PDB file of C-alpha atoms in Angstrom:
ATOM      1  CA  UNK A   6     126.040 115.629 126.309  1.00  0.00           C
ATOM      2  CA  UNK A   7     126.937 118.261 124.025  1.00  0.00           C
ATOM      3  CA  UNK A   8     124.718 119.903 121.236  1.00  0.00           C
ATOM      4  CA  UNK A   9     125.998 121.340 118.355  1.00  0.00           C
ATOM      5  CA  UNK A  10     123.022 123.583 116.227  1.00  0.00           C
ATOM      6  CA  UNK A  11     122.418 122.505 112.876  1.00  0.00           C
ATOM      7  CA  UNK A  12     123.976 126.117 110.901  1.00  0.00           C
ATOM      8  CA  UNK A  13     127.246 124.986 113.017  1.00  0.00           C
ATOM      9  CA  UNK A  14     126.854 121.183 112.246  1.00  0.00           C
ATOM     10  CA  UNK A  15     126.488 122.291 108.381  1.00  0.00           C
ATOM     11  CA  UNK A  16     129.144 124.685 108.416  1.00  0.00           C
ATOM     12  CA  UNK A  17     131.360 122.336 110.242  1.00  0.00           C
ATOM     13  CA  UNK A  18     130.123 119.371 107.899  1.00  0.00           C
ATOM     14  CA  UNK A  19     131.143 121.785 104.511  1.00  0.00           C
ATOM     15  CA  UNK A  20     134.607 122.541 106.086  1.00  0.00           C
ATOM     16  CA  UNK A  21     135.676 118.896 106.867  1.00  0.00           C
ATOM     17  CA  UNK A  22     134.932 117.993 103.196  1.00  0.00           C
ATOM     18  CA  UNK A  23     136.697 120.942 101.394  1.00  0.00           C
ATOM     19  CA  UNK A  24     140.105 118.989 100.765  1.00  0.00           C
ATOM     20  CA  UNK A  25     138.006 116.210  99.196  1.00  0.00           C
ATOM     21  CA  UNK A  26     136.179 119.145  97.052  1.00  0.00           C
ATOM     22  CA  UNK A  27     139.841 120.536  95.970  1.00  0.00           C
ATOM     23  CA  UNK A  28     140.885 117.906  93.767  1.00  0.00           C
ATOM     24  CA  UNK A  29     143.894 117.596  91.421  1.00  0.00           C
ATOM     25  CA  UNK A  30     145.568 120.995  89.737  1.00  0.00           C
ATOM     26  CA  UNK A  31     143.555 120.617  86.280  1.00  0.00           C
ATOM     27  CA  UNK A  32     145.525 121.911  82.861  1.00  0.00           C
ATOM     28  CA  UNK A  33     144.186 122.087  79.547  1.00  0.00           C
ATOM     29  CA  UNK A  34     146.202 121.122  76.283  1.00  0.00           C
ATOM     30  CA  UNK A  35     143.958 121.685  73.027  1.00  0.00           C
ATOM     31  CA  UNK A  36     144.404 120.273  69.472  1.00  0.00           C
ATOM     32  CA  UNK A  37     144.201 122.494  66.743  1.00  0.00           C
ATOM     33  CA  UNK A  38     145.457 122.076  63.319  1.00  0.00           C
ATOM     34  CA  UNK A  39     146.999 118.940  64.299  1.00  0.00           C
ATOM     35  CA  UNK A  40     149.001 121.042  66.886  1.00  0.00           C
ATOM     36  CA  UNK A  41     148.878 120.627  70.294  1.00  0.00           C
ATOM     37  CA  UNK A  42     148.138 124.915  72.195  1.00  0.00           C
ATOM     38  CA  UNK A  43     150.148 125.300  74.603  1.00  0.00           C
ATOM     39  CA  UNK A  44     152.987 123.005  73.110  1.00  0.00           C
ATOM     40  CA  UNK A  45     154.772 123.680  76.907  1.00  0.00           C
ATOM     41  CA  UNK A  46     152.571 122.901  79.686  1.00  0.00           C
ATOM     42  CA  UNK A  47     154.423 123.781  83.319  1.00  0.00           C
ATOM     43  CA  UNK A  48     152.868 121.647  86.118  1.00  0.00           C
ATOM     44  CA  UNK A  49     154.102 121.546  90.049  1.00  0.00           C
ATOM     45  CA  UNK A  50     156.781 118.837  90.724  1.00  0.00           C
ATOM     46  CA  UNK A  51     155.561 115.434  92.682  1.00  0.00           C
ATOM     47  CA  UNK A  52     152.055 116.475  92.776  1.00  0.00           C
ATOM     48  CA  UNK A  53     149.342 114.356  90.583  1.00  0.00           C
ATOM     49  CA  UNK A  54     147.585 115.941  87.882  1.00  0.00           C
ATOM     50  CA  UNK A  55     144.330 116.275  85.983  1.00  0.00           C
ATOM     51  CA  UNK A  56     145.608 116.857  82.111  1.00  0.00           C
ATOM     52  CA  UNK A  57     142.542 117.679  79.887  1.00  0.00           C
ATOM     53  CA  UNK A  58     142.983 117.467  76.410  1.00  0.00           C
ATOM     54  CA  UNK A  59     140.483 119.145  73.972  1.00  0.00           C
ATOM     55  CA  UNK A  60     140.533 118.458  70.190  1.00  0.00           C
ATOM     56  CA  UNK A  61     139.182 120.743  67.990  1.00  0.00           C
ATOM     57  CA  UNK A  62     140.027 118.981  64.625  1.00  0.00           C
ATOM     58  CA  UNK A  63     137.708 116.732  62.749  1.00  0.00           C
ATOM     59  CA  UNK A  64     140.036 114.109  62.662  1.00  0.00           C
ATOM     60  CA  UNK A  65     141.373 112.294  65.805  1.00  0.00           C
ATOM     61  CA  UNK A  66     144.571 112.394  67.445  1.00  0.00           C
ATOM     62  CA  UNK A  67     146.878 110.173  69.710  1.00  0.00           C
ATOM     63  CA  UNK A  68     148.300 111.524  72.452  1.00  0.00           C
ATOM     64  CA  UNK A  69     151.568 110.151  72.920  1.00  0.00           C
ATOM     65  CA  UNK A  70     154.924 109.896  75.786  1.00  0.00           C
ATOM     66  CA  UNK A  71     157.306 107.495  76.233  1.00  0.00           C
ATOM     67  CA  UNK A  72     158.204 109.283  78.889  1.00  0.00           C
ATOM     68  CA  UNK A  73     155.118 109.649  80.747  1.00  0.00           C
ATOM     69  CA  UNK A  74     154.396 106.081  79.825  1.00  0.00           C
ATOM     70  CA  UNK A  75     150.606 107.671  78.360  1.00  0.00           C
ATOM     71  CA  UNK A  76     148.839 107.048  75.406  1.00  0.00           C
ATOM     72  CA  UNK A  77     145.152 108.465  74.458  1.00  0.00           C
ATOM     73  CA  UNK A  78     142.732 108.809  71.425  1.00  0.00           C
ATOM     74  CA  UNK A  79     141.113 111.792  71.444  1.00  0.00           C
ATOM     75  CA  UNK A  80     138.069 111.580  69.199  1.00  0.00           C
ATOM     76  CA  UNK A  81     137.870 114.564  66.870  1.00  0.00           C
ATOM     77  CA  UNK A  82     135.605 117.622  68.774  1.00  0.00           C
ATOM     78  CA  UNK A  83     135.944 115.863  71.768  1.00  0.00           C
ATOM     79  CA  UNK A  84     138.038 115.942  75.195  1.00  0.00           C
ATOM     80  CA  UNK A  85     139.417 113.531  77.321  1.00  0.00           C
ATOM     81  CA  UNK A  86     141.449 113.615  80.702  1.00  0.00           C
ATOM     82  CA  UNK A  87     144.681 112.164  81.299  1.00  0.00           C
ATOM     83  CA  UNK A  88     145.854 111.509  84.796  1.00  0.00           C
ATOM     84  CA  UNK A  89     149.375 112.531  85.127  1.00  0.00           C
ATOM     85  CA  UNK A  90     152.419 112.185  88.295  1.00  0.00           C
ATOM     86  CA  UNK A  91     153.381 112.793  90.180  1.00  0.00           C
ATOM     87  CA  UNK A  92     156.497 113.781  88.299  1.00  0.00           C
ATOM     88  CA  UNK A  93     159.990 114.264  89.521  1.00  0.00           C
ATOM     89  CA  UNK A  94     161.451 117.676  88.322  1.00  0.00           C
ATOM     90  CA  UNK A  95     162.098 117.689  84.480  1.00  0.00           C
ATOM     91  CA  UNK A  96     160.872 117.439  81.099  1.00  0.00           C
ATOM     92  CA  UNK A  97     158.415 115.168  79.372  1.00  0.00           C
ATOM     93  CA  UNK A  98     158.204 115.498  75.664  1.00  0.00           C
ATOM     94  CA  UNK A  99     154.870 114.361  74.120  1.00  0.00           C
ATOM     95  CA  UNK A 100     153.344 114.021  70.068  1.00  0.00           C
ATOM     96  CA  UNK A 101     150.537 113.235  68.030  1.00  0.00           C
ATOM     97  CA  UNK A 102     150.611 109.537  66.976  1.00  0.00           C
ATOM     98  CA  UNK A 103     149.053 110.821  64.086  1.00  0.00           C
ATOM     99  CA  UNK A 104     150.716 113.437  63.471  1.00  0.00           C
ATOM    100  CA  UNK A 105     154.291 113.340  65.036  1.00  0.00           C
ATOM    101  CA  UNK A 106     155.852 115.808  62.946  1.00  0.00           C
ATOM    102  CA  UNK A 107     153.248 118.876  63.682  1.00  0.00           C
ATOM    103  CA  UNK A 108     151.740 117.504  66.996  1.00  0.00           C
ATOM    104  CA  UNK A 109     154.666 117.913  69.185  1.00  0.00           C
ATOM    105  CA  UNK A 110     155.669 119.170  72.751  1.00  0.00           C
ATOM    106  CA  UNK A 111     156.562 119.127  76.484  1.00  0.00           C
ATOM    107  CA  UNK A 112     155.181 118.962  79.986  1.00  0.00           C
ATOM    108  CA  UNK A 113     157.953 120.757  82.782  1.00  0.00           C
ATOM    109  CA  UNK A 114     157.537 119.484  86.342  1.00  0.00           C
ATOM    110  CA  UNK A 115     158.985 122.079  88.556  1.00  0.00           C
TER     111      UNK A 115
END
C-alpha cells in the first residue's frame, strides 16, 4: 500500500481542482449616462463567457440583442451577469431598451 503525506495529498488535492477554480473569461460593460463604456467589447471565439454589467445611473436599463438572443434589467447602481457563447466569429450589436438611441454597441467574437 502506498502512502502519500498530507503537504503532498494537499498540494496534489489544490492542483486537481484548479480548472474548476478558473472559470469563464469575465468582461465588464458599465452604464453611464445611459451609455454603455466600452461600447465594443472583444471576447475569444467559441468559448463561453461571464459578461458583467454595472450600472451607474439612477435609473435602470435593459440590456438588449437580438442577436445574442439576451435580455436583462439592470437595476440602477447595481450589476448583474450575463452568461454569453459560445459565439461563432462575428459581431453582436446590443442597446438599451430604454434608451436605444444613446445605449448602443457591439460584442466581437474572434
Amino acid at each position: 500500500m502506498m502512502r502519500i503525506s498530507p503537504p503532498a495529498f494537499l498540494a496534489f488535492s489544490l492542483l486537481s481542482c484548479l480548472p474548476a477554480l478558473a472559470g469563464k473569461p469575465e468582461f465588464e460593460l458599465v452604464i453611464r449616462q445611459h451609455l454603455f463604456e466600452p461600447a465594443v467589447v472583444v471576447i475569444p471565439a467559441n468559448t463561453k463567457i461571464k459578461l458583467w454589467v454595472k450600472n451607474e445611473d439612477l435609473t435602470p436599463e435593459e440590456f438588449e440583442s437580438y442577436e445574442l438572443n439576451r435580455e436583462k434589467v439592470i437595476l440602477g447602481g447595481r450589476r448583474a451577469v450575463i452568461f454569453i457563447g459560445p459565439l461563432p466569429p462575428g459581431e453582436y450589436l446590443f442597446f438599451g431598451e430604454f434608451n436605444p438611441k444613446s445605449a448602443q454597441g457591439k460584442i466581437i467574437a474572434e
